[in-house]
CSV table of C-alpha atoms and ligand atoms in Angstrom, one decimal:
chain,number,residue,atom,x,y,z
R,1,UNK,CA,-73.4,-14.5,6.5
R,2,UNK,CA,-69.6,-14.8,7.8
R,3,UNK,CA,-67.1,-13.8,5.4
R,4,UNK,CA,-64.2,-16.0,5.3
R,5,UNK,CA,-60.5,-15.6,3.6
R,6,UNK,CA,-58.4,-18.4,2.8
R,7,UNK,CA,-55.0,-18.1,1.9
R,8,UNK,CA,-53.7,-21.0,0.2
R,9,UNK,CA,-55.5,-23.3,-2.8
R,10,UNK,CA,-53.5,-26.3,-1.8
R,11,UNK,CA,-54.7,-30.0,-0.5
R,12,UNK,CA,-56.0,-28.9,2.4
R,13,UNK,CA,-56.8,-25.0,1.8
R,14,UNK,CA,-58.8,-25.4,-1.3
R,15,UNK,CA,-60.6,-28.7,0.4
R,16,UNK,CA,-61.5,-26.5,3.5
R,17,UNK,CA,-62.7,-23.5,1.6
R,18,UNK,CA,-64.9,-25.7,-0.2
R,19,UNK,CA,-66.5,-27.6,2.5
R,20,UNK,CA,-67.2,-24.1,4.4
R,21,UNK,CA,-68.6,-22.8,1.0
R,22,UNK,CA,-71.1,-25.8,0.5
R,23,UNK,CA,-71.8,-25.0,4.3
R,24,UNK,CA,-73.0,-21.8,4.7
R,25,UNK,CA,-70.4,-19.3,4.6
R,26,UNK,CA,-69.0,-16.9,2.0
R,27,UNK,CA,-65.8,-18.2,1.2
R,28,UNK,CA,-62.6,-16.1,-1.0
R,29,UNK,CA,-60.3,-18.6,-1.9
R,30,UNK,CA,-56.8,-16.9,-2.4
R,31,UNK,CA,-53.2,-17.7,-3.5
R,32,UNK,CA,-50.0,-16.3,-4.7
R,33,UNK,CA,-50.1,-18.5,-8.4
R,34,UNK,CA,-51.9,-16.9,-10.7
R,35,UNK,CA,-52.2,-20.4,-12.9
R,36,UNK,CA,-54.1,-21.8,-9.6
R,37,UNK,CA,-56.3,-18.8,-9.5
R,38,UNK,CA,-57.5,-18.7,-12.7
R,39,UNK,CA,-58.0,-22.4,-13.2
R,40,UNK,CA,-60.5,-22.2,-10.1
R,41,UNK,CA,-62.1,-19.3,-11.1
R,42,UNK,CA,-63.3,-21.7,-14.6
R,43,UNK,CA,-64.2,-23.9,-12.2
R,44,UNK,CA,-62.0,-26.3,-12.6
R,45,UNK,CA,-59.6,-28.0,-9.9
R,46,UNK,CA,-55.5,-27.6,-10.4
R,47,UNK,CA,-55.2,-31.2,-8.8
R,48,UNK,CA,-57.0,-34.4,-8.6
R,49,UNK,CA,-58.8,-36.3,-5.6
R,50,UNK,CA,-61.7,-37.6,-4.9
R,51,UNK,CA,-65.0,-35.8,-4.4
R,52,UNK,CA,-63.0,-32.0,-4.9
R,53,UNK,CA,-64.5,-31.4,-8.7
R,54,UNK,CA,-68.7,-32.1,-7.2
R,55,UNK,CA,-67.5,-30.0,-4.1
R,56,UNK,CA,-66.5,-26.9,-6.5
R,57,UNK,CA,-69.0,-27.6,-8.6
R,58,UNK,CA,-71.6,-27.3,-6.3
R,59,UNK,CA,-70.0,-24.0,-4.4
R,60,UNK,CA,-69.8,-22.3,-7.5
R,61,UNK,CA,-73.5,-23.1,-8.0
R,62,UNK,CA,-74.5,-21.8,-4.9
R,63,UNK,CA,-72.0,-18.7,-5.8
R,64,UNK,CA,-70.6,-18.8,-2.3
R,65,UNK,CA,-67.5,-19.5,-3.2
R,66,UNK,CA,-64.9,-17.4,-5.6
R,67,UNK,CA,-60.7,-17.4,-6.0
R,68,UNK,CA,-58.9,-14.6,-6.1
R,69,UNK,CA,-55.1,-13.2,-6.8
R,70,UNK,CA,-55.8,-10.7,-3.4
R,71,UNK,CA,-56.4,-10.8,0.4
R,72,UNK,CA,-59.9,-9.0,0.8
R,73,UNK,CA,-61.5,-7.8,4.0
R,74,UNK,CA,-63.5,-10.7,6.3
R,75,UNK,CA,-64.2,-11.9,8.8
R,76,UNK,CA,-62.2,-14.7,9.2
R,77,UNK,CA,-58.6,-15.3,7.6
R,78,UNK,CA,-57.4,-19.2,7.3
R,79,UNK,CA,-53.9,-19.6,6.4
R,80,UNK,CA,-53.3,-23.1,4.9
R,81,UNK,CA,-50.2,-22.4,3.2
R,82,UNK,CA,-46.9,-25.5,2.9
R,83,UNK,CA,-44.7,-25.2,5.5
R,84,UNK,CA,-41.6,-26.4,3.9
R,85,UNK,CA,-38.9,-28.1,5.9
R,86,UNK,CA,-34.9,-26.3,5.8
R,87,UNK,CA,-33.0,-29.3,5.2
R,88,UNK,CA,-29.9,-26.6,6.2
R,89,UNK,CA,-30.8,-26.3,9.6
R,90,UNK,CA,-33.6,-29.0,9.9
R,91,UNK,CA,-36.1,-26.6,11.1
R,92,UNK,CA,-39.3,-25.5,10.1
R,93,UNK,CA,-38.9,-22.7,7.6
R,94,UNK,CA,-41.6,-20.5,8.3
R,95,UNK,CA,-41.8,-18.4,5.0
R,96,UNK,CA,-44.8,-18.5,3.8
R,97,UNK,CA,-46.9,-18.7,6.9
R,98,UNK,CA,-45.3,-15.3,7.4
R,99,UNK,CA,-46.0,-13.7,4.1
R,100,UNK,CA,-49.4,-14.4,4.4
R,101,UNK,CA,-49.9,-13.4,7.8
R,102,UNK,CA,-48.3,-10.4,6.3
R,103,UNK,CA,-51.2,-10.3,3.1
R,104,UNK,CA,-53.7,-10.2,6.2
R,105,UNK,CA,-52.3,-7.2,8.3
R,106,UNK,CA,-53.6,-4.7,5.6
R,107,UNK,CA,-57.2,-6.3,5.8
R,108,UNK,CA,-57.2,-7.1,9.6
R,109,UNK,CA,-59.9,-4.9,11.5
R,110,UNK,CA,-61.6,-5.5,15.0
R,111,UNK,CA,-63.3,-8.7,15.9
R,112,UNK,CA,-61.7,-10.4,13.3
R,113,UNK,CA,-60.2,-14.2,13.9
R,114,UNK,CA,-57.1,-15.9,12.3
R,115,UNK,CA,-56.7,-19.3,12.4
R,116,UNK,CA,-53.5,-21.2,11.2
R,117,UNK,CA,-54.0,-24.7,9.5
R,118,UNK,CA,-50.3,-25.0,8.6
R,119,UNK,CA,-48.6,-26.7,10.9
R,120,UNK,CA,-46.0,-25.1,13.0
R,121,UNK,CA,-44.3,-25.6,15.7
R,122,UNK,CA,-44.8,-24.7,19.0
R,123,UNK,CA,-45.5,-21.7,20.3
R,124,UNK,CA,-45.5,-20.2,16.4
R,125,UNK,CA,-48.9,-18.1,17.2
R,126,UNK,CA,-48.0,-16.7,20.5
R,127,UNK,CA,-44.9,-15.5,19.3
R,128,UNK,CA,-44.6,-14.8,15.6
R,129,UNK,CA,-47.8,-14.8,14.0
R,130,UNK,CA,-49.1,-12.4,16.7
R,131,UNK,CA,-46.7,-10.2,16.5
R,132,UNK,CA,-46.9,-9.9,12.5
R,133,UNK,CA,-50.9,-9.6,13.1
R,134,UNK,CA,-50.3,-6.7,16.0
R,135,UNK,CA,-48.2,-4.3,13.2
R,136,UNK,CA,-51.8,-3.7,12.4
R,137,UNK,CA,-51.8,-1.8,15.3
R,138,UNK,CA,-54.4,-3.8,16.8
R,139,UNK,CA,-54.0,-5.8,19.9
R,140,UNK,CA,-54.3,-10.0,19.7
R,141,UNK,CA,-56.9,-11.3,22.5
R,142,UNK,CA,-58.6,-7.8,22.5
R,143,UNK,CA,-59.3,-6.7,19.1
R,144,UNK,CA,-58.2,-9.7,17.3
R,145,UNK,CA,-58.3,-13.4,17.6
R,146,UNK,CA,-55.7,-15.8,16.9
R,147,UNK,CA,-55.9,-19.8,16.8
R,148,UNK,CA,-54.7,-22.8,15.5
R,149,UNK,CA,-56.6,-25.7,14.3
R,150,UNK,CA,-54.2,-28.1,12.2
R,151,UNK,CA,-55.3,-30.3,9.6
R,152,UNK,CA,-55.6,-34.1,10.7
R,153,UNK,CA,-56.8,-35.6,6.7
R,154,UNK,CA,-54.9,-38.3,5.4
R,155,UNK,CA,-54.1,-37.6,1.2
R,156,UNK,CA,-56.1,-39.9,-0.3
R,157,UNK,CA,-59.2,-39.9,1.3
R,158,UNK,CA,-59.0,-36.1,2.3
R,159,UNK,CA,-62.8,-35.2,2.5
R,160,UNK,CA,-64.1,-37.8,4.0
R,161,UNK,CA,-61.8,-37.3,6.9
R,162,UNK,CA,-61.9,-33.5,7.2
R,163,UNK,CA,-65.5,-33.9,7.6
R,164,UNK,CA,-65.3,-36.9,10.2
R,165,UNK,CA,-62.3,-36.7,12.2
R,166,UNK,CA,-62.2,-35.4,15.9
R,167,UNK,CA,-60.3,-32.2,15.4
R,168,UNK,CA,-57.7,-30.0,18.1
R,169,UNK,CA,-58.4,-26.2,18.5
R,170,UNK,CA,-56.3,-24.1,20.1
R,171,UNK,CA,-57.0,-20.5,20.5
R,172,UNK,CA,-54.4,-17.9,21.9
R,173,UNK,CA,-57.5,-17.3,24.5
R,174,UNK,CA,-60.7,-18.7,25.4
R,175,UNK,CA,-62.3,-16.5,23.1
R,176,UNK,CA,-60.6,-17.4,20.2
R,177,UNK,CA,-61.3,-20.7,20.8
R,178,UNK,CA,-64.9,-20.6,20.7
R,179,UNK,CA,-64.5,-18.6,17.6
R,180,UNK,CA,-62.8,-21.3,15.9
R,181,UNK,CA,-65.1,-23.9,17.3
R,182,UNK,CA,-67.9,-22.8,16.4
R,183,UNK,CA,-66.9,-21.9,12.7
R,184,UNK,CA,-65.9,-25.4,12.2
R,185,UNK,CA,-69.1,-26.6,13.8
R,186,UNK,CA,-70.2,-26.2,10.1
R,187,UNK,CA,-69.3,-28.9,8.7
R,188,UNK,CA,-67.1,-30.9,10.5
R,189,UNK,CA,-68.8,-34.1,12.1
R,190,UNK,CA,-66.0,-35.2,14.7
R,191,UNK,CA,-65.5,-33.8,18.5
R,192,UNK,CA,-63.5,-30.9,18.5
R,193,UNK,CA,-61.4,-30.6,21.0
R,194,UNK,CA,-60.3,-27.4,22.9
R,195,UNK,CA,-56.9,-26.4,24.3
R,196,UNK,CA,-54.7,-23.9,23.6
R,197,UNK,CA,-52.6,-22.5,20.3
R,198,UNK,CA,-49.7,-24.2,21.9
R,199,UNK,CA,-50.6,-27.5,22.6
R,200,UNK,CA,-52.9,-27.5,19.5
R,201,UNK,CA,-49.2,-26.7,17.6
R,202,UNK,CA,-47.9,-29.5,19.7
R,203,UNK,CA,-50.2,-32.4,19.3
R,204,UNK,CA,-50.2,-32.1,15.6
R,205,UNK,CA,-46.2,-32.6,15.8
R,206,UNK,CA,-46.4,-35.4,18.3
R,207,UNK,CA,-49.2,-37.4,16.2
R,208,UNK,CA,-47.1,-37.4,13.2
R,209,UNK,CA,-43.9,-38.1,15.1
R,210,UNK,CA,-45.6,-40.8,16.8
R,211,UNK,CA,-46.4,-42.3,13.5
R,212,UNK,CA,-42.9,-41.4,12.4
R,213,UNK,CA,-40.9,-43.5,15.7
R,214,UNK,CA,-43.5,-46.3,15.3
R,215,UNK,CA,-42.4,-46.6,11.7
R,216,UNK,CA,-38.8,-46.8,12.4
R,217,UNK,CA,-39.3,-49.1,15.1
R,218,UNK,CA,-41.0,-51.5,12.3
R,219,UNK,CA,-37.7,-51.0,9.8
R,220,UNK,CA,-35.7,-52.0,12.3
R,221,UNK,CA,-37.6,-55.0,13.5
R,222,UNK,CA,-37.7,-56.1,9.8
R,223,UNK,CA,-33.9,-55.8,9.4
R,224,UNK,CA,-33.2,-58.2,12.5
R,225,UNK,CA,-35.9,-60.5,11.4
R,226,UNK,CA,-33.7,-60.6,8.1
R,227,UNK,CA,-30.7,-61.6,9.9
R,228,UNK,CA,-32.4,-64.3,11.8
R,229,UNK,CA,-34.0,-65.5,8.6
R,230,UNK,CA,-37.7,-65.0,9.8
R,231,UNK,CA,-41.1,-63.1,8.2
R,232,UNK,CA,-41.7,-60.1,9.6
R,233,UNK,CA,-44.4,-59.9,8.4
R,234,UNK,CA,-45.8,-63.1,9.9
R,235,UNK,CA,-44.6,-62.3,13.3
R,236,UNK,CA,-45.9,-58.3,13.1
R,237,UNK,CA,-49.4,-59.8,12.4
R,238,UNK,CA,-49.5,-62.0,15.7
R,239,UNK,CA,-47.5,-59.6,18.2
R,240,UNK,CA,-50.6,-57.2,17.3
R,241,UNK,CA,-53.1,-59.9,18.3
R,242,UNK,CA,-51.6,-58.4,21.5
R,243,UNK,CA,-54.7,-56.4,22.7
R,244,UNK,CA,-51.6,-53.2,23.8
R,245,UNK,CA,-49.5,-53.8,21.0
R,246,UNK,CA,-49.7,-52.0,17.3
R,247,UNK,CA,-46.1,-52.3,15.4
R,248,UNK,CA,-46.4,-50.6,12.1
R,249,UNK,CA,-45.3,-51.8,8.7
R,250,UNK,CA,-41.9,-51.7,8.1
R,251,UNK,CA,-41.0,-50.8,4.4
R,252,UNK,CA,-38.4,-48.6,1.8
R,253,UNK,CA,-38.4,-45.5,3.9
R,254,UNK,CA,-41.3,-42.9,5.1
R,255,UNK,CA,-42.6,-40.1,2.2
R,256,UNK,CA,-45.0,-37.6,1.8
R,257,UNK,CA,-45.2,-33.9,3.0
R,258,UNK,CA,-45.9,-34.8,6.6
R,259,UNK,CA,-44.5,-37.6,9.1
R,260,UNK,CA,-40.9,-37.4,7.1
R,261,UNK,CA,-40.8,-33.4,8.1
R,262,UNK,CA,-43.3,-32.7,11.2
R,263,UNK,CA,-40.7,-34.6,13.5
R,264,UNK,CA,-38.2,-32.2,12.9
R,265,UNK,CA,-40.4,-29.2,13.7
R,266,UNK,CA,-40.4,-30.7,17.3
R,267,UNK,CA,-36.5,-31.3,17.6
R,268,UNK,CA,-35.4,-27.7,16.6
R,269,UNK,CA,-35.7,-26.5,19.9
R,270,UNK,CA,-34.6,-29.5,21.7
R,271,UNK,CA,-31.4,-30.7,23.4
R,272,UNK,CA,-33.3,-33.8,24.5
R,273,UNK,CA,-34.3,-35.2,21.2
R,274,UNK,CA,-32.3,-38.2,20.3
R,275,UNK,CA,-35.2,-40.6,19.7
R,276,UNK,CA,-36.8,-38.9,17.5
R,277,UNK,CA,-33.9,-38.1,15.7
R,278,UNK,CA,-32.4,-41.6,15.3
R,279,UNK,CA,-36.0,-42.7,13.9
R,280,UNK,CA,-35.9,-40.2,11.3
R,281,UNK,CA,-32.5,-41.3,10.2
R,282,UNK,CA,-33.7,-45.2,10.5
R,283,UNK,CA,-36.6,-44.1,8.2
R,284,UNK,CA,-34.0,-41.9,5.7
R,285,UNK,CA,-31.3,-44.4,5.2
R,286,UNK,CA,-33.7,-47.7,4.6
R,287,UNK,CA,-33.6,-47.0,0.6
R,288,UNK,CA,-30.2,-48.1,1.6
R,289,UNK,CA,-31.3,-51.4,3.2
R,290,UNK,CA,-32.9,-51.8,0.1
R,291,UNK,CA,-30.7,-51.6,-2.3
R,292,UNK,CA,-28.4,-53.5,-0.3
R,293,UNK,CA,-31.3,-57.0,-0.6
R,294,UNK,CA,-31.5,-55.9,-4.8
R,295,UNK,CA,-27.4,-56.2,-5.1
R,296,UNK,CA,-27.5,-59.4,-3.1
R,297,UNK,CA,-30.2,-60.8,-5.7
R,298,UNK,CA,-28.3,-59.3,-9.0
R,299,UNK,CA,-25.1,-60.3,-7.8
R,300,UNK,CA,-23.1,-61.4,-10.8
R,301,UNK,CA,-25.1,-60.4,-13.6
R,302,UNK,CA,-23.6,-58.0,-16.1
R,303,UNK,CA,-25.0,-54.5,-16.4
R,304,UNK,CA,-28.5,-55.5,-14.1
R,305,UNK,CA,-31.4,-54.0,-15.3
R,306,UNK,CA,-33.6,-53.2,-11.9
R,307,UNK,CA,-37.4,-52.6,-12.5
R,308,UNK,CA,-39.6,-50.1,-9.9
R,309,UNK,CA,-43.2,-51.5,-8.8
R,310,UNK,CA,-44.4,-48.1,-7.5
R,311,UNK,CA,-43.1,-44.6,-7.1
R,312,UNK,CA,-45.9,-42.9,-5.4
R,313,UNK,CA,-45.3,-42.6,-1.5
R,314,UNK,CA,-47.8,-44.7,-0.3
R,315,UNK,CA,-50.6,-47.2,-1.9
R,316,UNK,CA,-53.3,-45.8,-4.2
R,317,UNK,CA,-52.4,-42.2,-4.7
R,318,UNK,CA,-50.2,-40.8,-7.4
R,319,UNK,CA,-48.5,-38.5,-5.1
R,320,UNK,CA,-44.9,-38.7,-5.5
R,321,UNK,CA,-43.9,-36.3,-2.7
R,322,UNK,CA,-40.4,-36.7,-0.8
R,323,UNK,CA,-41.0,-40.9,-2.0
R,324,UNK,CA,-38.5,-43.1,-0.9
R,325,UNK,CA,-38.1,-44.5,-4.5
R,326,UNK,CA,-36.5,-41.4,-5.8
R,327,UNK,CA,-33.6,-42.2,-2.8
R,328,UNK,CA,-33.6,-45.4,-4.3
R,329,UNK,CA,-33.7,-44.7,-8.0
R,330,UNK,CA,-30.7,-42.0,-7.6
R,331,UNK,CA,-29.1,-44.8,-5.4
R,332,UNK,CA,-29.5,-48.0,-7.8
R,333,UNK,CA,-28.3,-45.4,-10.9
R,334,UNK,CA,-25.0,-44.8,-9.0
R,335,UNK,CA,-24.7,-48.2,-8.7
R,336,UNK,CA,-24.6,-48.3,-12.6
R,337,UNK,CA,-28.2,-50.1,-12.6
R,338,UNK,CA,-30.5,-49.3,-15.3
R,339,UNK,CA,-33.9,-48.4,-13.8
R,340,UNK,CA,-37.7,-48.9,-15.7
R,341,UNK,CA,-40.7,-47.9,-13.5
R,342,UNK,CA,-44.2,-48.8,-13.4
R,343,UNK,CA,-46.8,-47.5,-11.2
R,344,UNK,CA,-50.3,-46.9,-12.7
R,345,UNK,CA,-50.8,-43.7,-10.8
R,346,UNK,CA,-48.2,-41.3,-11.3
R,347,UNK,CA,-47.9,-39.8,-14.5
R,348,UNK,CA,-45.7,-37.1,-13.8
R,349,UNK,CA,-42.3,-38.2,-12.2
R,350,UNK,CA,-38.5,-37.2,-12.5
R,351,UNK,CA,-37.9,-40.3,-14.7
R,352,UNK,CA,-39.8,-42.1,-17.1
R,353,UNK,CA,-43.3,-44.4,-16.2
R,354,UNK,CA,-43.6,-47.0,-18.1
R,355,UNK,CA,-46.5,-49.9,-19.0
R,356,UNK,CA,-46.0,-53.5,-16.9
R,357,UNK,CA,-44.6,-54.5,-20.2
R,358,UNK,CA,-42.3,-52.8,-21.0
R,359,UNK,CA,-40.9,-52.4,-17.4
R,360,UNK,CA,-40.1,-55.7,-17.5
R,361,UNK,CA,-39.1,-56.7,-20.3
R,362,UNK,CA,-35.7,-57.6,-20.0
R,363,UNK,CA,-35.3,-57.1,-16.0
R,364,UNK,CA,-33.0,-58.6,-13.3
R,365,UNK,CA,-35.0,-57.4,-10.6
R,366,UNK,CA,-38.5,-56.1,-9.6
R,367,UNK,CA,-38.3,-53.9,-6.5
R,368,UNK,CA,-41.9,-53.3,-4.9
R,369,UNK,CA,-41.9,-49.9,-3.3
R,370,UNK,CA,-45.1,-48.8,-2.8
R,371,UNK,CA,-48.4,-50.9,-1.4
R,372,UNK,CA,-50.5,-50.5,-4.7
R,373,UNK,CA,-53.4,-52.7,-4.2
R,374,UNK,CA,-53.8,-53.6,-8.0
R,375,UNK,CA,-50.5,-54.9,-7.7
R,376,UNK,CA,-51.9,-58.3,-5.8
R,377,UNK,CA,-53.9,-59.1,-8.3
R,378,UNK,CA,-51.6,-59.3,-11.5
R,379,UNK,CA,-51.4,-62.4,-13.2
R,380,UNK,CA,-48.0,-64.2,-13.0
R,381,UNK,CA,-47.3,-64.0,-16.3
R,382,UNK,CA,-48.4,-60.3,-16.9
R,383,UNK,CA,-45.8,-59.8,-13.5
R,384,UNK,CA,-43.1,-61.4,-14.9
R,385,UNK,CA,-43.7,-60.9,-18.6
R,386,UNK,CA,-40.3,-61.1,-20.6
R,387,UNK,CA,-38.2,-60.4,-17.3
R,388,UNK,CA,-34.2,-61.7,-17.8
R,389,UNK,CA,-34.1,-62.9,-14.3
R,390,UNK,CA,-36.6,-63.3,-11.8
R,391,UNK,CA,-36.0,-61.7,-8.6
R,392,UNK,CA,-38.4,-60.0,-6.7
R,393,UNK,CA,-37.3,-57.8,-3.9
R,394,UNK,CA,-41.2,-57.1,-1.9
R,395,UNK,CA,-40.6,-54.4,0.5
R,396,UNK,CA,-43.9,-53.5,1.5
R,397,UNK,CA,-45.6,-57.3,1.6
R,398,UNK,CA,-47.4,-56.7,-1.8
R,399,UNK,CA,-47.4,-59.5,-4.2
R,400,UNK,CA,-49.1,-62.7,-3.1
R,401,UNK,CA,-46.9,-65.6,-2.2
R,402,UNK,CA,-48.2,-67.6,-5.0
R,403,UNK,CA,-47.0,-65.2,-8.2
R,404,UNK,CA,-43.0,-65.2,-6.0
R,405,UNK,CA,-42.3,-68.0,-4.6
R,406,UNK,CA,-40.1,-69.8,-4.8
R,407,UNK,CA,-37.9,-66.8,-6.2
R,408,UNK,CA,-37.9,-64.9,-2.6
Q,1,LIG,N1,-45.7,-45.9,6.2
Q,1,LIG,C1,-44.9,-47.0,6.5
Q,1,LIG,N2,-45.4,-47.9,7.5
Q,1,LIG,C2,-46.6,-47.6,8.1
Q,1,LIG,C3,-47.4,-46.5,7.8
Q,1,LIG,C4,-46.9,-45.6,6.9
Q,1,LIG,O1,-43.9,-47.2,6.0
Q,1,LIG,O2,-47.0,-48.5,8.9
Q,1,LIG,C5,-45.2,-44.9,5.3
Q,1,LIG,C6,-46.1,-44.7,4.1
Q,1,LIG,O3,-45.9,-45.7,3.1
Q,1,LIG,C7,-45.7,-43.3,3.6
Q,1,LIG,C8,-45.4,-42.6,4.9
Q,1,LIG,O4,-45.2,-43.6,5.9
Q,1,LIG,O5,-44.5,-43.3,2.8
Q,1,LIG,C9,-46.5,-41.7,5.4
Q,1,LIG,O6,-47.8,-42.2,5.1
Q,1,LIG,P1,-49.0,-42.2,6.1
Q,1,LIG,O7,-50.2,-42.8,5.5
Q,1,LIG,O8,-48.6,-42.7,7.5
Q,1,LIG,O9,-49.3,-40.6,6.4
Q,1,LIG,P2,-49.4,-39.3,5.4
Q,1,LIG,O10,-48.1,-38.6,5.4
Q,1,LIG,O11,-50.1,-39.6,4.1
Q,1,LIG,O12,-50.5,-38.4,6.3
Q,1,LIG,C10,-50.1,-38.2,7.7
Q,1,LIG,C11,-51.3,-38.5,8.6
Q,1,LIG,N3,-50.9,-38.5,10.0
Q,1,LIG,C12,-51.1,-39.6,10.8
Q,1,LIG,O13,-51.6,-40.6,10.4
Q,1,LIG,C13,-50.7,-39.4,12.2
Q,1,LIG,C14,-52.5,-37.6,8.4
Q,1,LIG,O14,-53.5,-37.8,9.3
Q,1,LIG,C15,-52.0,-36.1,8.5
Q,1,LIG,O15,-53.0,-35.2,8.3
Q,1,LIG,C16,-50.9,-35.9,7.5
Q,1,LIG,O16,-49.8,-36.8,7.8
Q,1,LIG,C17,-50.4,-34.5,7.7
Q,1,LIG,O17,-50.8,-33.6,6.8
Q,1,LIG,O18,-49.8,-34.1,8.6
């Protein structure tokens, strides 16, 4: 049975350990916090999504899979560790892909393969995570194998795509390659696709990037169809009946871990980048845009009292990373606005969360921020409740026509 290390118990390492685990291999699930480790090892997940507690449950039944504080010996080492972003230099800040590649090189013997989930940019394996690997004093391509195979799940419905999407391998040699390929062959249902470590690195920026540009290119369609007094909204849904054209949704700004960072993994070694750089700023200053519409609609009342539909980053999940409400929140506050939020997901956030009623009770202003579907289908009266004025400010095309009009 293959023997398989992964470093890193996040959303996408503790996911992937678990689907090999329930697929046939022996799977050591490590990371550096010990809260984390010990939490699995009662069998119990650290985080909630859908489908991860049967998963455990069932690879700790078959005892093929087990946390640990420590980097053993294997087979196979997976790093799936954050990458964060250095906002200093806007670059990728390679920290902890290196200290576990590190945590390997003590283990690392011949035949072994590495593969990097994290995602890097460019040229990361053939250059620094080989030569971390090689202070083993074995040689990558000969005694070692390196790859990369980034993750391609969307948070929220995680396991269902890790098991179906097409997935990008990318070995450092053809050897490698096959390695990778034919681990993930396991469980993974999609075509996987072969190429090198480089492009592999590559794709994965441009995919999120893509997304990223698209995005922008939405925000600012939306803020010319407000100056010309039109619905974007209306007019995105028809220029898509366009069988080559797909505009994205324009809204408060782009969260999350991924498509607000990735694009600036590509530009650190560019001269040539100014697209992509002008989309990420589009995306980073529409909180502004925002706020802008909510001072037009309080303008003149005394001390405005600004409610929050939504804090998450997107619809449906109670993920609050890099959100463009907390932009917004910090923005309205300096403003001298007195914020409530509601969003019946999150239940950890930097400010209060508060029920629909009391949100807003005594608001100027509801601000819709993230695409929650429950929030189409709340009655009028529960929406506007004991509201002081009401203004609705709809950023993400939310709340039926019927429950606003004719206040927007
Ligand atoms: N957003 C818009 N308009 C849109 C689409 C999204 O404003 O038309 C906003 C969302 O509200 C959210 C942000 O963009 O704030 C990102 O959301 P998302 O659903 O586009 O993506 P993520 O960050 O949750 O996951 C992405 C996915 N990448 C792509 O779709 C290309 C996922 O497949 C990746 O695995 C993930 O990044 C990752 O880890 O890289």
């Amino acid at each position: 049975m293959t023997k398989l290390c992964v470093l890193g118990m996040g959303y996408i390492g503790l996911p992937t350990a678990l689907l090999f685990a329930n697929n046939g291999i022996e799977v050591v699930g490590v990371d550096v916090n010990e809260k984390v480790v010990s939490t699995l090892q009662q069998g119990k997940m650290h985080f909630e999504e859908n489908g991860f507690q049967e998963l455990l449950d069932s690879a700790m039944e078959k005892e093929s899979f087990r946390a640990s504080a420590k980097v053993e010996e294997a087979d196979v080492f997976l790093v799936a560790v954050p990458t964060p972003f250095d906002t200093e230099f806007r670059m990728a800040d390679l920290k902890y892909v290196i200290s576990a590649c590190e945590m390997v090189v003590p283990h690392l013997k011949k035949g072994n393969l590495v593969i990097i989930e994290s995602t890097i940019p460019p040229k990361t394996c053939e250059k620094r995570v080989r030569k971390i690997l090689e202070l083993s004093g074995l040689k990558a391509s000969q005694d070692f194998y390196i790859s990369h195979c980034p993750e391609r799940a969307i948070p929220g419905n995680t396991l269902h795509e890790m098991v179906n999407n097409d997935r990008v391998i990318g070995g450092l040699d053809k050897k490698a390659t096959e390695l990778t390929r034919d681990l993930y062959s396991s469980f993974v249902k999609g075509n996987l696709y072969l190429t090198t470590s480089t492009t592999a690195e590559m794709i994965k920026l441009m995919e999120n990037t893509y997304r990223d540009v698209n995005i922008a290119l939405a925000n600012e369609l939306s803020m010319l169809a407000e100056d010309y007094g039109i619905n974007i909204w209306e007019a995105i849904e028809i220029a898509n009946k366009h069988p080559r054209v797909n505009i994205h949704k324009p809204g408060p700004g782009v969260g999350g871990h991924c498509i607000a960072i990735d694009p600036w993994f590509l530009t650190e070694n560019a001269n040539n980048s100014s697209l992509i750089t002008l989309a990420r700023n589009i995306n980073d200053s529409m909180p502004i845009h925002v706020l802008k519409k909510v001072k037009e609609m309080v303008n003149g009342i005394e001390c405005p009292v600004i409610t929050v539909f939504g804090v998450a980053y997107k619809g449906d999940i109670a993920d609050t990373r890099a959100t463009p409400a907390l932009k917004f929140i910090k923005l309205a506050e300096k403003e001298g606005f007195t914020i409530k939020i509601y969003d019946p997901f999150v239940k950890e956030f930097e400010y209060p969360i508060l029920s629909l009623e009391e949100a807003v009770e005594g608001s100027d202003c509801i601000v819709v921020l993230t695409d929650h579907s429950m929030f189409r289908n709340i009655p009028r009266e529960e929406f506007f409740g004991k509201m002081r004025n009401r203004n609705v400010v709809d950023t993400r095309n939310v709340i039926s026509k019927s429950i606003i009009h004719p206040y927007i």
